[in-house]
């Protein structure tokens, strides 16, 4: 059996140590003065893929759209042990913010020409809190999909995955390959990439750039306004004796029509 | 006579073969080490070290109790080299042999006898020390814990045997008429008197027997030395000859950026270190890790690596083992604060810190480390500071000032203030940064900052084993420093001070680097900061990276003297200071709560002095000791305070709580012209 090929999709997100502000147009964060880092769930996905590599000798290919500071992330992935790094370029892949549907469409367009067994990516991202990316990519490629995954093991053409649910429950599933997996957490904390090794990979180059033609917009929605959460109400502290406070509470409830009498 | 010659020759030949074979094997083993650049340069300095450290026994005499008897035995053996020549002369030449020229002088006879007696007395002192500090009773508290104590006792017995047989045959010679010395050889003649009644024949037989026994004891000792930890007799002068100068503790070297993971990565100097260790345990006794129940003993680390090195020489493939975790446990390697107390103490100039950092480099290169350290390194790599805050927040601490500090990248300044992470980002320490800024501003000092151009200096990053990240930081900082215009640098943090002063020259920095206490001392001395005496009873904690690594102990004390403080020194002060436990990246790592922390031990040491203030000159010390004062319950009577706050108190410019008018008045009272 030839080695399993795992593709890990990585995505850059704004580094939250900087204060985010809406752009002048009010439809995106202001991208000019902030730095971008790897989405933390994608970091977990990469770690899980590297664990599979260590266990089975799988090949790990990382792929990312041409987001800000993405080279650093791809080189770091190579330093950690990824075998290849691919940067998807092209009119649709770079520039401003891309919604999850467009992102998934680009990824799927690239993946269609690829020979791979497993796509692993982070289960969610700050701009994809409902975790649509892995599901949409799987849908576009017609592949089985599982999310909220906390462990992936590959054996005999199938992936044994563990999904974590609430209340401490989890399920172990077996998925035939190829498949798409959204990782919640890797089996161990993401490893450290020594700076000297990152620098070595940078000197060696080796990021493959692939232009992918942008598919037509897929989501059908546009952002009208992006803004910090607005204060909609404020708390009023009730002070005084227990009797006073109780009377005030009753008064408030009456005013809101929540109690009669 | 022939029998004497045959026996003497046989003993000597066997000993030379055994010892020679061993020394040759050691030579191969050490010589196979990786290169150690620069260890041959500076012959004059190295010769000086031989005189001061070997002949003069400087470092060993730091501990008087064991140092004095050791020095006496060492000097005794130098004198007694003459008796070895005499013994061989007696065996192979003539019973009446005397060293030509000086062989019959009263002085030599006296010195030989004197030192024979002194060495015997020293052996008794050493025995007493070993009995009192017995590891079987005192366990970890004994500096001999884990040392080969039976071998040590055997060595003492051998020394005694050499002395006793020496005195014996000399005494017998006084009765056979073969003794070359007169009555000045008091011990030989004294014992000779006791042997006289035995008659001339018995004394002659006794002389032959004891003489051969003496040679046998010396030769036996020679062989044992080469096969035991007592090898230091031969290797200490070599190890001292090749140690770092002017001190064994100094700028870190990089022989292998990826660190040492297998024996082959250790340089020949590191291997010589291992073979030289005499297991005296002075390093262990001074080690803050060992003293806070951590698994690291610098001595046991060296012994472990040494045993591994010797085992691998058997060709059994042991050399393929991973130094960590197969030979040394990772917890041991990570316990080190790189404070340098071990190197400072080591009488044979073993450079423990270098080897520990090499082992750490190996671990970091494999990505194997404590999660707290990993977070800190990632923060430093990503944001340029260990706090993981935005680089743009670096100079936010200056906001509380009512004046603007110059940006040295935009306008020329006399002093470039390299503030450091803790003094910039930690709220408690930032207060002291503002105090220092106000003092300097008020005294008319022309200074500026790099603002968001400054990044973590990398001292602790480097000592945690992340050499690549350190290089990146150093390259960045040097580049930014080059873009600024200034005459000198001063730092708040002793760790940054050390990096900028000792590590950065390799990256092209060639400016004078000072510590803020030096600046304050000068300003106080010149009257630029007028002060009123505080009259407080204080103690001062020397930061490792100021006092031990950089020999800077005077400036903070000058400051305290200028403030009229009554300084009561702790037992461990100056270059013998005791680490707070935060150095070498330890501050980022999880601290298992077992045992007393070094900082707590230190606070108790200070509390016993009955002082009111525990003065520090390092941001990390302020954080560590403020916590330790609380956890030990001493915070109600012992206040931890940065020296700059004391200066401010004395100058009354400090507190924002004090109204501005009050500040001016205080300045006037302080004698402002």
GROMACS .gro file of C-alpha atoms in nm, chain A residues 29-245:
model
  217
   29UNK     CA    1  -1.155   4.459   0.982
   30UNK     CA    2  -0.886   4.712   0.902
   31UNK     CA    3  -0.616   4.485   0.765
   32UNK     CA    4  -0.348   4.742   0.719
   33UNK     CA    5  -0.193   4.761   1.067
   34UNK     CA    6  -0.253   4.416   1.205
   35UNK     CA    7  -0.057   4.095   1.176
   36UNK     CA    8  -0.200   3.760   1.081
   37UNK     CA    9  -0.137   3.426   1.240
   38UNK     CA   10  -0.246   3.071   1.181
   39UNK     CA   11  -0.600   2.988   1.293
   40UNK     CA   12  -0.550   2.795   1.617
   41UNK     CA   13  -0.782   2.511   1.511
   42UNK     CA   14  -0.580   2.469   1.193
   43UNK     CA   15  -0.271   2.442   1.411
   44UNK     CA   16  -0.443   2.154   1.589
   45UNK     CA   17  -0.532   1.999   1.251
   46UNK     CA   18  -0.170   2.018   1.141
   47UNK     CA   19  -0.054   1.856   1.464
   48UNK     CA   20  -0.301   1.570   1.421
   49UNK     CA   21  -0.184   1.519   1.062
   50UNK     CA   22   0.179   1.512   1.177
   51UNK     CA   23   0.090   1.251   1.440
   52UNK     CA   24  -0.066   1.038   1.167
   53UNK     CA   25   0.249   1.088   0.963
   54UNK     CA   26   0.466   0.974   1.251
   55UNK     CA   27   0.250   0.668   1.305
   56UNK     CA   28   0.204   0.560   0.944
   57UNK     CA   29   0.455   0.742   0.728
   58UNK     CA   30   0.180   0.941   0.560
   59UNK     CA   31   0.270   1.235   0.341
   60UNK     CA   32   0.150   1.571   0.470
   61UNK     CA   33   0.077   1.854   0.228
   62UNK     CA   34  -0.025   2.189   0.371
   63UNK     CA   35  -0.228   2.426   0.159
   64UNK     CA   36  -0.334   2.784   0.221
   65UNK     CA   37  -0.483   3.065   0.025
   66UNK     CA   38  -0.262   3.366  -0.028
   67UNK     CA   39  -0.357   3.547   0.292
   68UNK     CA   40  -0.140   3.802   0.474
   69UNK     CA   41   0.176   3.664   0.639
   70UNK     CA   42   0.092   3.319   0.504
   71UNK     CA   43   0.448   3.235   0.401
   72UNK     CA   44   0.559   3.238   0.764
   73UNK     CA   45   0.284   2.990   0.846
   74UNK     CA   46   0.369   2.760   0.557
   75UNK     CA   47   0.739   2.761   0.639
   76UNK     CA   48   0.660   2.690   1.003
   77UNK     CA   49   0.448   2.392   0.891
   78UNK     CA   50   0.740   2.266   0.682
   79UNK     CA   51   0.971   2.311   0.982
   80UNK     CA   52   0.733   2.107   1.193
   81UNK     CA   53   0.747   1.821   0.947
   82UNK     CA   54   0.505   1.882   0.660
   83UNK     CA   55   0.639   1.741   0.333
   84UNK     CA   56   0.504   2.000   0.092
   85UNK     CA   57   0.352   2.346   0.116
   86UNK     CA   58   0.116   2.486  -0.145
   87UNK     CA   59   0.002   2.844  -0.172
   88UNK     CA   60  -0.313   2.895  -0.374
   89UNK     CA   61  -0.287   3.222  -0.562
   90UNK     CA   62  -0.500   3.391  -0.820
   91UNK     CA   63  -0.745   3.677  -0.834
   92UNK     CA   64  -0.991   3.515  -0.595
   93UNK     CA   65  -0.741   3.387  -0.342
   94UNK     CA   66  -0.571   3.703  -0.226
   95UNK     CA   67  -0.665   4.047  -0.116
   96UNK     CA   68  -0.937   4.111   0.135
   97UNK     CA   69  -1.159   3.895   0.340
   98UNK     CA   70  -1.309   3.587   0.180
   99UNK     CA   71  -1.629   3.436   0.310
  100UNK     CA   72  -1.626   3.066   0.390
  101UNK     CA   73  -1.818   2.965   0.079
  102UNK     CA   74  -1.571   3.134  -0.156
  103UNK     CA   75  -1.281   2.993   0.044
  104UNK     CA   76  -1.426   2.643   0.028
  105UNK     CA   77  -1.488   2.679  -0.346
  106UNK     CA   78  -1.126   2.774  -0.409
  107UNK     CA   79  -0.995   2.492  -0.196
  108UNK     CA   80  -1.224   2.242  -0.364
  109UNK     CA   81  -1.117   2.367  -0.705
  110UNK     CA   82  -0.755   2.300  -0.618
  111UNK     CA   83  -0.829   1.967  -0.449
  112UNK     CA   84  -1.019   1.836  -0.750
  113UNK     CA   85  -0.697   1.803  -0.942
  114UNK     CA   86  -0.516   1.642  -0.650
  115UNK     CA   87  -0.464   1.286  -0.548
  116UNK     CA   88  -0.527   1.276  -0.173
  117UNK     CA   89  -0.676   1.050   0.092
  118UNK     CA   90  -0.764   1.283   0.373
  119UNK     CA   91  -0.831   1.653   0.406
  120UNK     CA   92  -0.784   1.774   0.761
  121UNK     CA   93  -0.861   2.127   0.865
  122UNK     CA   94  -0.957   2.318   1.176
  123UNK     CA   95  -1.316   2.264   1.283
  124UNK     CA   96  -1.378   2.636   1.295
  125UNK     CA   97  -1.222   2.980   1.269
  126UNK     CA   98  -1.301   3.319   1.423
  127UNK     CA   99  -1.491   3.409   1.104
  128UNK     CA  100  -1.640   3.062   1.066
  129UNK     CA  101  -1.768   2.990   1.414
  130UNK     CA  102  -2.025   2.743   1.292
  131UNK     CA  103  -1.756   2.541   1.123
  132UNK     CA  104  -1.884   2.537   0.768
  133UNK     CA  105  -1.557   2.511   0.581
  134UNK     CA  106  -1.489   2.135   0.610
  135UNK     CA  107  -1.854   2.053   0.543
  136UNK     CA  108  -1.880   2.271   0.233
  137UNK     CA  109  -1.554   2.142   0.087
  138UNK     CA  110  -1.669   1.784   0.148
  139UNK     CA  111  -2.004   1.866  -0.014
  140UNK     CA  112  -1.841   2.016  -0.320
  141UNK     CA  113  -1.611   1.716  -0.361
  142UNK     CA  114  -1.877   1.462  -0.275
  143UNK     CA  115  -1.672   1.315   0.008
  144UNK     CA  116  -1.773   1.191   0.355
  145UNK     CA  117  -1.715   1.443   0.630
  146UNK     CA  118  -1.686   1.454   1.009
  147UNK     CA  119  -1.626   1.746   1.241
  148UNK     CA  120  -1.546   1.814   1.608
  149UNK     CA  121  -1.280   1.547   1.577
  150UNK     CA  122  -1.023   1.494   1.852
  151UNK     CA  123  -0.825   1.207   1.706
  152UNK     CA  124  -0.755   1.060   1.364
  153UNK     CA  125  -0.596   0.725   1.295
  154UNK     CA  126  -0.548   0.586   0.948
  155UNK     CA  127  -0.552   0.214   0.877
  156UNK     CA  128  -0.631  -0.002   0.574
  157UNK     CA  129  -0.788   0.265   0.359
  158UNK     CA  130  -1.010   0.404   0.632
  159UNK     CA  131  -0.984   0.667   0.901
  160UNK     CA  132  -1.083   0.589   1.256
  161UNK     CA  133  -1.189   0.914   1.412
  162UNK     CA  134  -1.308   1.020   1.751
  163UNK     CA  135  -1.566   1.294   1.778
  164UNK     CA  136  -1.618   1.480   2.099
  165UNK     CA  137  -1.967   1.574   2.206
  166UNK     CA  138  -2.094   1.763   2.506
  167UNK     CA  139  -2.135   1.610   2.850
  168UNK     CA  140  -1.815   1.412   2.816
  169UNK     CA  141  -1.952   1.182   2.547
  170UNK     CA  142  -1.761   1.086   2.241
  171UNK     CA  143  -1.807   0.862   1.940
  172UNK     CA  144  -1.560   0.657   1.744
  173UNK     CA  145  -1.640   0.638   1.374
  174UNK     CA  146  -1.477   0.475   1.080
  175UNK     CA  147  -1.478   0.669   0.753
  176UNK     CA  148  -1.367   0.527   0.419
  177UNK     CA  149  -1.101   0.733   0.247
  178UNK     CA  150  -1.090   0.984   0.091
  179UNK     CA  151  -1.267   1.193   0.350
  180UNK     CA  152  -1.276   1.540   0.505
  181UNK     CA  153  -1.221   1.595   0.876
  182UNK     CA  154  -1.265   1.909   1.087
  183UNK     CA  155  -1.036   1.888   1.390
  184UNK     CA  156  -1.136   2.033   1.725
  185UNK     CA  157  -0.814   1.937   1.904
  186UNK     CA  158  -0.516   1.719   1.831
  187UNK     CA  159  -0.415   1.436   2.061
  188UNK     CA  160  -0.129   1.649   2.188
  189UNK     CA  161  -0.055   2.021   2.204
  190UNK     CA  162   0.082   2.158   1.877
  191UNK     CA  163   0.455   2.111   1.867
  192UNK     CA  164   0.718   2.384   1.877
  193UNK     CA  165   0.905   2.468   1.562
  194UNK     CA  166   1.257   2.583   1.648
  195UNK     CA  167   1.334   2.915   1.481
  196UNK     CA  168   1.656   2.784   1.331
  197UNK     CA  169   1.462   2.517   1.147
  198UNK     CA  170   1.200   2.766   1.026
  199UNK     CA  171   1.483   2.981   0.895
  200UNK     CA  172   1.636   2.683   0.721
  201UNK     CA  173   1.309   2.605   0.544
  202UNK     CA  174   1.281   2.971   0.447
  203UNK     CA  175   1.626   2.966   0.297
  204UNK     CA  176   1.547   2.648   0.112
  205UNK     CA  177   1.228   2.803  -0.026
  206UNK     CA  178   0.996   2.534  -0.148
  207UNK     CA  179   0.651   2.686  -0.127
  208UNK     CA  180   0.466   2.576  -0.439
  209UNK     CA  181   0.246   2.847  -0.581
  210UNK     CA  182  -0.058   2.733  -0.771
  211UNK     CA  183  -0.294   2.975  -0.943
  212UNK     CA  184  -0.652   2.864  -0.914
  213UNK     CA  185  -0.926   3.031  -1.110
  214UNK     CA  186  -1.187   3.181  -0.888
  215UNK     CA  187  -1.515   2.998  -0.909
  216UNK     CA  188  -1.829   3.216  -0.919
  217UNK     CA  189  -1.931   3.356  -0.580
  218UNK     CA  190  -2.111   3.085  -0.397
  219UNK     CA  191  -2.258   3.218  -0.077
  220UNK     CA  192  -2.506   3.462  -0.218
  221UNK     CA  193  -2.473   3.706   0.066
  222UNK     CA  194  -2.278   4.023   0.109
  223UNK     CA  195  -2.161   4.200   0.420
  224UNK     CA  196  -2.339   4.526   0.470
  225UNK     CA  197  -2.182   4.639   0.791
  226UNK     CA  198  -1.913   4.516   1.031
  227UNK     CA  199  -1.898   4.679   1.372
  228UNK     CA  200  -1.791   4.618   1.731
  229UNK     CA  201  -2.068   4.489   1.960
  230UNK     CA  202  -2.288   4.780   2.057
  231UNK     CA  203  -2.398   4.837   2.407
  232UNK     CA  204  -2.770   4.764   2.403
  233UNK     CA  205  -2.851   4.785   2.771
  234UNK     CA  206  -2.683   4.851   3.096
  235UNK     CA  207  -2.716   4.706   3.440
  236UNK     CA  208  -2.866   4.898   3.724
  237UNK     CA  209  -2.733   4.817   4.068
  238UNK     CA  210  -3.005   4.803   4.332
  239UNK     CA  211  -2.894   4.925   4.670
  240UNK     CA  212  -3.057   4.972   5.008
  241UNK     CA  213  -3.219   4.735   5.254
  242UNK     CA  214  -3.353   4.397   5.146
  243UNK     CA  215  -3.706   4.538   5.168
  244UNK     CA  216  -3.624   4.836   4.946
  245UNK     CA  217  -3.455   4.616   4.689
   0.00000   0.00000   0.00000
